[in-house]
Coordinates of C-alpha atoms in Angstrom, one line a residue:
X97 CA -74.9 81.5 -142.2
X98 CA -77.3 78.8 -141.0
X99 CA -80.4 80.3 -139.5
X100 CA -81.0 79.2 -135.8
X101 CA -77.4 78.0 -135.4
X102 CA -77.1 79.7 -132.1
X103 CA -80.6 79.1 -130.9
X104 CA -80.8 77.5 -127.5
X105 CA -82.2 73.9 -127.4
X106 CA -85.9 73.8 -126.7
X107 CA -86.5 72.8 -123.0
X108 CA -87.8 69.3 -122.6
X109 CA -88.3 66.6 -120.0
X110 CA -86.3 63.4 -120.7
X111 CA -86.9 60.2 -118.7
X112 CA -83.4 59.0 -119.6
X113 CA -81.8 62.3 -118.4
X114 CA -78.1 61.7 -119.4
X115 CA -78.4 58.0 -120.4
X116 CA -78.1 58.0 -124.2
X117 CA -78.5 54.2 -124.4
X118 CA -81.6 54.2 -122.3
X119 CA -83.4 56.8 -124.3
X120 CA -84.1 54.8 -127.5
X121 CA -85.1 51.8 -125.4
X122 CA -87.5 53.9 -123.4
X123 CA -89.1 55.3 -126.6
X124 CA -89.5 51.8 -128.0
X125 CA -91.1 50.5 -124.9
X126 CA -93.5 53.4 -124.6
X127 CA -94.2 53.6 -128.3
X128 CA -93.1 57.2 -128.6
X129 CA -91.9 58.0 -132.1
X130 CA -92.1 54.3 -133.1
X131 CA -95.6 54.0 -134.3
X132 CA -96.4 51.8 -131.2
X133 CA -94.6 48.8 -132.7
X134 CA -94.6 45.7 -130.7
X135 CA -91.2 44.8 -129.1
X136 CA -89.9 41.8 -127.2
X137 CA -89.6 43.5 -123.8
X138 CA -87.6 41.1 -121.7
X139 CA -84.6 40.7 -124.1
X140 CA -84.5 44.4 -124.6
X141 CA -84.6 45.2 -120.9
X142 CA -82.1 42.4 -120.1
X143 CA -79.6 43.7 -122.7
X144 CA -79.8 47.2 -121.4
X145 CA -79.3 46.2 -117.8
X146 CA -76.5 43.8 -118.7
X147 CA -74.7 46.6 -120.6
X148 CA -74.6 48.7 -117.5
X149 CA -72.1 46.1 -116.0
X150 CA -71.0 47.0 -112.5
X151 CA -72.0 50.6 -112.7
X152 CA -74.6 50.0 -110.0
X153 CA -75.8 53.6 -110.0
X154 CA -76.5 53.6 -113.7
X155 CA -78.2 50.2 -113.4
X156 CA -80.4 51.6 -110.7
X157 CA -81.3 54.6 -112.9
X158 CA -82.2 52.2 -115.7
X159 CA -84.3 50.0 -113.4
X160 CA -86.2 53.1 -112.2
X161 CA -87.1 54.2 -115.8
X162 CA -87.7 50.7 -117.1
X163 CA -90.2 49.8 -114.2
X164 CA -92.2 52.9 -115.2
X165 CA -92.2 52.0 -118.9
X166 CA -93.0 48.3 -118.7
X167 CA -96.1 46.5 -117.3
X168 CA -96.0 44.8 -113.9
X169 CA -97.4 41.7 -115.6
X170 CA -94.4 41.7 -118.0
X171 CA -92.0 42.1 -115.1
X172 CA -93.6 39.3 -113.2
X173 CA -93.5 37.0 -116.3
X174 CA -89.8 37.7 -116.8
X175 CA -89.1 36.9 -113.1
X176 CA -91.0 33.6 -113.3
X177 CA -89.6 32.4 -116.7
X178 CA -86.0 33.6 -116.1
X179 CA -85.7 32.8 -112.4
X180 CA -81.9 32.6 -112.5
X181 CA -81.5 36.2 -113.7
X182 CA -81.1 38.6 -110.8
X183 CA -82.2 41.6 -112.7
X184 CA -85.5 40.0 -113.4
X185 CA -86.3 39.8 -109.7
X186 CA -84.8 43.3 -109.0
X187 CA -86.9 44.9 -111.7
X188 CA -90.1 43.2 -110.4
X189 CA -89.2 44.4 -106.8
X190 CA -88.3 47.9 -107.9
X191 CA -91.7 48.5 -109.5
X192 CA -93.4 47.5 -106.3
X193 CA -91.1 49.8 -104.3
X194 CA -91.7 52.7 -106.7
X195 CA -95.5 52.2 -106.6
X196 CA -95.4 52.1 -102.8
X197 CA -94.4 55.7 -102.7
X198 CA -97.9 56.5 -104.0
X199 CA -100.0 53.6 -102.8
X200 CA -99.1 51.5 -99.7
X201 CA -98.6 47.9 -100.7
X202 CA -100.6 45.1 -99.1
X203 CA -98.9 42.8 -96.7
X204 CA -98.8 39.8 -99.1
X205 CA -97.3 42.0 -101.9
X206 CA -94.8 43.4 -99.5
X207 CA -93.6 40.0 -98.5
X208 CA -93.4 38.9 -102.1
X209 CA -91.4 41.9 -103.0
X210 CA -89.0 41.4 -100.1
X211 CA -88.6 37.8 -101.3
X212 CA -87.8 38.9 -104.8
X213 CA -85.1 41.2 -103.4
X214 CA -83.6 38.3 -101.3
X215 CA -83.5 36.1 -104.4
X216 CA -81.8 38.8 -106.5
X217 CA -79.2 39.4 -103.7
X218 CA -78.5 35.7 -103.5
X219 CA -78.0 35.4 -107.3
X220 CA -75.7 38.4 -107.4
X221 CA -74.2 39.0 -104.0
X222 CA -72.1 42.1 -104.9
X223 CA -75.0 44.0 -106.4
X224 CA -76.3 46.8 -104.0
X225 CA -79.6 47.3 -105.8
X226 CA -81.6 44.5 -104.2
X227 CA -80.6 46.1 -100.9
X228 CA -81.7 49.5 -102.2
X229 CA -85.1 48.0 -102.9
X230 CA -85.2 46.6 -99.3
X231 CA -84.2 50.0 -97.9
X232 CA -87.1 51.6 -99.8
X233 CA -89.6 49.1 -98.6
X234 CA -88.5 49.5 -95.0
X235 CA -88.7 53.2 -95.4
X236 CA -92.3 52.9 -96.6
X237 CA -93.3 50.7 -93.7
X238 CA -91.6 53.1 -91.2
X239 CA -89.5 50.3 -89.9
X240 CA -87.1 51.0 -87.0
X241 CA -83.4 52.1 -87.4
X242 CA -82.3 48.7 -86.1
X243 CA -83.7 47.3 -89.4
X244 CA -82.9 50.1 -91.8
X245 CA -79.4 50.9 -90.9
X246 CA -78.0 47.4 -91.3
X247 CA -79.4 47.5 -94.9
X248 CA -77.9 50.9 -95.4
X249 CA -74.5 49.5 -94.4
X250 CA -74.9 46.6 -96.8
X251 CA -75.4 49.1 -99.6
X252 CA -72.5 51.3 -98.6
X253 CA -70.2 48.2 -98.4
X254 CA -71.0 47.5 -102.1
X255 CA -71.2 51.0 -103.5
X256 CA -70.6 53.9 -101.0
X257 CA -71.6 56.7 -103.3
X258 CA -74.8 55.3 -104.9
X259 CA -77.3 58.1 -105.5
X260 CA -80.6 56.3 -104.9
X261 CA -80.0 55.1 -101.3
X262 CA -78.6 58.5 -100.3
X263 CA -81.8 60.2 -101.5
X264 CA -83.9 57.4 -99.9
X265 CA -82.3 58.3 -96.6
X266 CA -82.4 62.1 -97.0
X267 CA -85.5 62.7 -99.2
X268 CA -86.1 64.7 -102.3
X269 CA -88.6 65.7 -105.0
X270 CA -88.2 63.2 -107.8
X271 CA -86.3 64.4 -110.9
X272 CA -88.2 61.7 -112.8
X273 CA -91.8 62.5 -111.8
X274 CA -93.3 66.0 -111.5
X275 CA -94.4 67.0 -108.1
X276 CA -93.8 63.6 -106.4
X277 CA -92.5 64.4 -102.9
X278 CA -90.4 61.6 -101.4
X279 CA -89.7 62.2 -97.7
X280 CA -86.5 60.4 -96.7
X281 CA -86.2 57.9 -93.9
X282 CA -84.4 60.4 -91.7
X283 CA -87.0 63.2 -92.3
X284 CA -89.4 64.2 -89.5
X285 CA -92.3 63.0 -91.7
X286 CA -91.0 59.4 -91.5
X287 CA -88.6 57.9 -89.0
X288 CA -86.2 60.8 -88.1
X289 CA -86.1 64.4 -87.3
X290 CA -85.1 67.7 -89.0
X291 CA -81.8 67.5 -87.1
X292 CA -81.1 64.0 -88.1
X293 CA -81.8 64.8 -91.8
X294 CA -79.6 67.8 -91.7
X295 CA -76.8 65.9 -89.9
X296 CA -77.0 63.2 -92.6
X297 CA -76.7 65.9 -95.4
X298 CA -73.8 67.6 -93.6
X299 CA -71.9 64.4 -93.2
X300 CA -72.5 63.5 -96.8
X301 CA -71.2 66.9 -97.9
X302 CA -68.0 66.3 -96.1
X303 CA -67.4 62.8 -97.4
X304 CA -68.8 62.4 -100.9
X305 CA -66.3 62.9 -103.7
X306 CA -67.2 66.0 -105.8
X307 CA -68.1 64.1 -108.9
X308 CA -69.7 60.9 -107.4
X309 CA -73.2 59.9 -108.3
X310 CA -74.4 61.1 -104.8
X311 CA -72.6 64.4 -105.0
X312 CA -75.8 66.3 -105.6
X313 CA -77.1 65.6 -102.1
X314 CA -75.6 68.8 -100.5
X315 CA -77.4 70.8 -103.2
X316 CA -80.6 68.9 -102.5
X317 CA -80.2 69.8 -98.9
X318 CA -79.5 73.4 -99.6
X319 CA -82.5 73.8 -101.9
X320 CA -84.7 72.0 -99.4
X321 CA -83.8 74.4 -96.7
X322 CA -84.3 77.3 -99.0
X323 CA -87.8 76.1 -99.9
X324 CA -88.6 75.5 -96.2
X325 CA -87.5 79.1 -95.4
X326 CA -89.6 80.5 -98.2
X327 CA -92.7 78.7 -97.0
X328 CA -92.5 80.3 -93.5
X329 CA -94.2 83.5 -92.6
X330 CA -92.7 86.5 -90.9
X331 CA -89.0 86.9 -90.3
X332 CA -88.1 83.4 -91.3
X333 CA -89.5 83.9 -94.8
X334 CA -87.8 87.2 -95.1
X335 CA -84.4 85.6 -94.1
X336 CA -84.6 83.2 -97.1
X337 CA -82.3 85.4 -99.1
X338 CA -79.7 85.3 -96.3
X339 CA -79.9 81.6 -96.1
X340 CA -79.1 81.1 -99.8
X341 CA -76.3 83.8 -99.6
X342 CA -74.7 82.5 -96.5
X343 CA -71.2 80.9 -96.2
X344 CA -72.6 77.3 -96.4
X345 CA -74.4 78.0 -99.6
X346 CA -71.3 79.6 -101.0
X347 CA -69.2 76.6 -100.2
X348 CA -71.7 74.2 -101.8
X349 CA -72.2 76.2 -104.9
X350 CA -68.5 77.0 -105.4
X351 CA -67.5 73.3 -105.0
X352 CA -70.2 72.2 -107.5
X353 CA -69.2 74.8 -110.0
X354 CA -65.5 74.0 -109.9
X355 CA -66.0 70.2 -110.1
X356 CA -69.0 69.9 -112.4
X357 CA -68.8 72.6 -115.1
X358 CA -65.7 71.4 -117.0
X359 CA -67.1 69.3 -119.8
X360 CA -67.0 65.5 -119.1
X361 CA -66.5 65.8 -115.3
X362 CA -69.9 64.3 -114.4
X363 CA -70.3 60.8 -115.8
X364 CA -73.2 59.3 -113.8
X365 CA -76.7 58.8 -115.3
X366 CA -78.3 61.7 -113.4
X367 CA -75.6 64.2 -114.1
X368 CA -78.0 66.6 -115.8
X369 CA -80.3 66.3 -112.8
X370 CA -77.5 67.6 -110.7
X371 CA -76.7 70.4 -113.1
X372 CA -80.4 71.4 -113.0
X373 CA -80.1 71.6 -109.2
X374 CA -77.0 73.8 -109.6
X375 CA -78.7 76.1 -112.2
X376 CA -81.7 76.5 -110.0
X377 CA -79.6 77.3 -106.9
X378 CA -77.5 79.9 -108.8
X379 CA -80.7 81.4 -110.1
X380 CA -82.1 81.6 -106.6
X381 CA -78.9 83.2 -105.5
X382 CA -79.1 85.7 -108.4
X383 CA -75.6 84.6 -109.5
X384 CA -76.1 85.6 -113.1
X385 CA -72.4 85.8 -113.8
X386 CA -71.9 82.1 -113.4
X387 CA -75.3 80.5 -114.1
X388 CA -75.1 80.9 -117.9
X389 CA -72.4 78.2 -118.1
X390 CA -74.5 75.8 -116.2
X391 CA -77.6 76.5 -118.4
X392 CA -75.4 75.8 -121.4
X393 CA -74.3 72.4 -120.0
X394 CA -77.9 71.4 -119.3
X395 CA -78.6 71.8 -123.0
X396 CA -82.4 72.2 -122.5
X397 CA -83.0 68.9 -120.6
X398 CA -85.2 70.0 -117.7
X399 CA -85.9 68.0 -114.5
X400 CA -89.2 68.3 -112.6
X401 CA -87.3 69.0 -109.4
X402 CA -86.5 71.7 -108.6
X403 CA -88.1 73.7 -111.5
X404 CA -91.6 72.3 -110.7
X405 CA -91.5 73.4 -107.0
X406 CA -94.8 75.0 -106.0
X407 CA -96.7 73.1 -108.7
X408 CA -95.2 75.2 -111.5
X409 CA -94.6 73.8 -115.0
X410 CA -90.9 73.0 -115.1
X411 CA -90.7 73.3 -118.9
X412 CA -92.0 76.9 -118.5
X413 CA -90.1 77.8 -115.4
X414 CA -86.7 76.7 -116.7
X415 CA -86.6 78.9 -119.9
X416 CA -87.9 81.9 -117.9
X417 CA -85.0 81.6 -115.5
X418 CA -82.6 81.2 -118.4
X419 CA -83.9 84.3 -120.2
X420 CA -83.7 86.3 -117.0
X421 CA -80.1 85.3 -116.5
X422 CA -79.2 86.2 -120.1
X423 CA -80.9 89.6 -119.7
X424 CA -78.9 90.6 -116.7
X425 CA -75.5 89.5 -117.9

């Protein structure tokens, strides 16, 4: 018998989440496990994005990770020297959009980023990701619905179940960066209201196919409401248990369990992020009979959201919940 054969995988954060092709490239670009060897960045990035083909959601996931692991100067150089490649412009624009969630961009940089997105959209008209960048930029500038919703419709016409624009509209805690709150365009902290945000989540729940890249949005909404209830004092805080055990929660959890837990059902790049959401929600609902299957499917890959909620260390919170579920089975 091999010792440790049945030992659970050690919990770990993984920038690539489910994307096995992205992982080695990310490690080369960041020098992790490679002895900090020098690499030719542009060809490596270009090949990885080209390999994504018309899987726009996976391409967006790769853009997000690659912008965080390459220098803005490198991105700008690629856009300048390979001006006919749409991904060069999208990568450059995506980095500015991502940075704008933490530090507002200056007017000149905003205009330059919008221009890069326009160029990318012209070079590849059927690609929704330049439009995703524009939506993110409009959201950061709190631009009116008359500007944001036409962009949303352009995205939906090209890829109706793209994960990133759905969470741009609704809002979430990033599964890529610990404790980075991203309030959606329709949230009351930006250009909408709690009612508009909830309506968007409810309509998405009714329309999104159960295994689409955006299928995790109803769980995001459920967990968001649960956290909001927990943060309140008095009777609202005490009713958090009822909120998570109510009929709506049951419908969302049952649908996700039935559609996601058979092996191979979820194929999008952030599938493990969605399974982390499901494991967390089942843990909060004290559904120990069913959560073990989900923990097994996650295989130790931990996402900062939702396990890092409340400024906890997700790599410590996750195994604690897993051990608690095992102990009560």
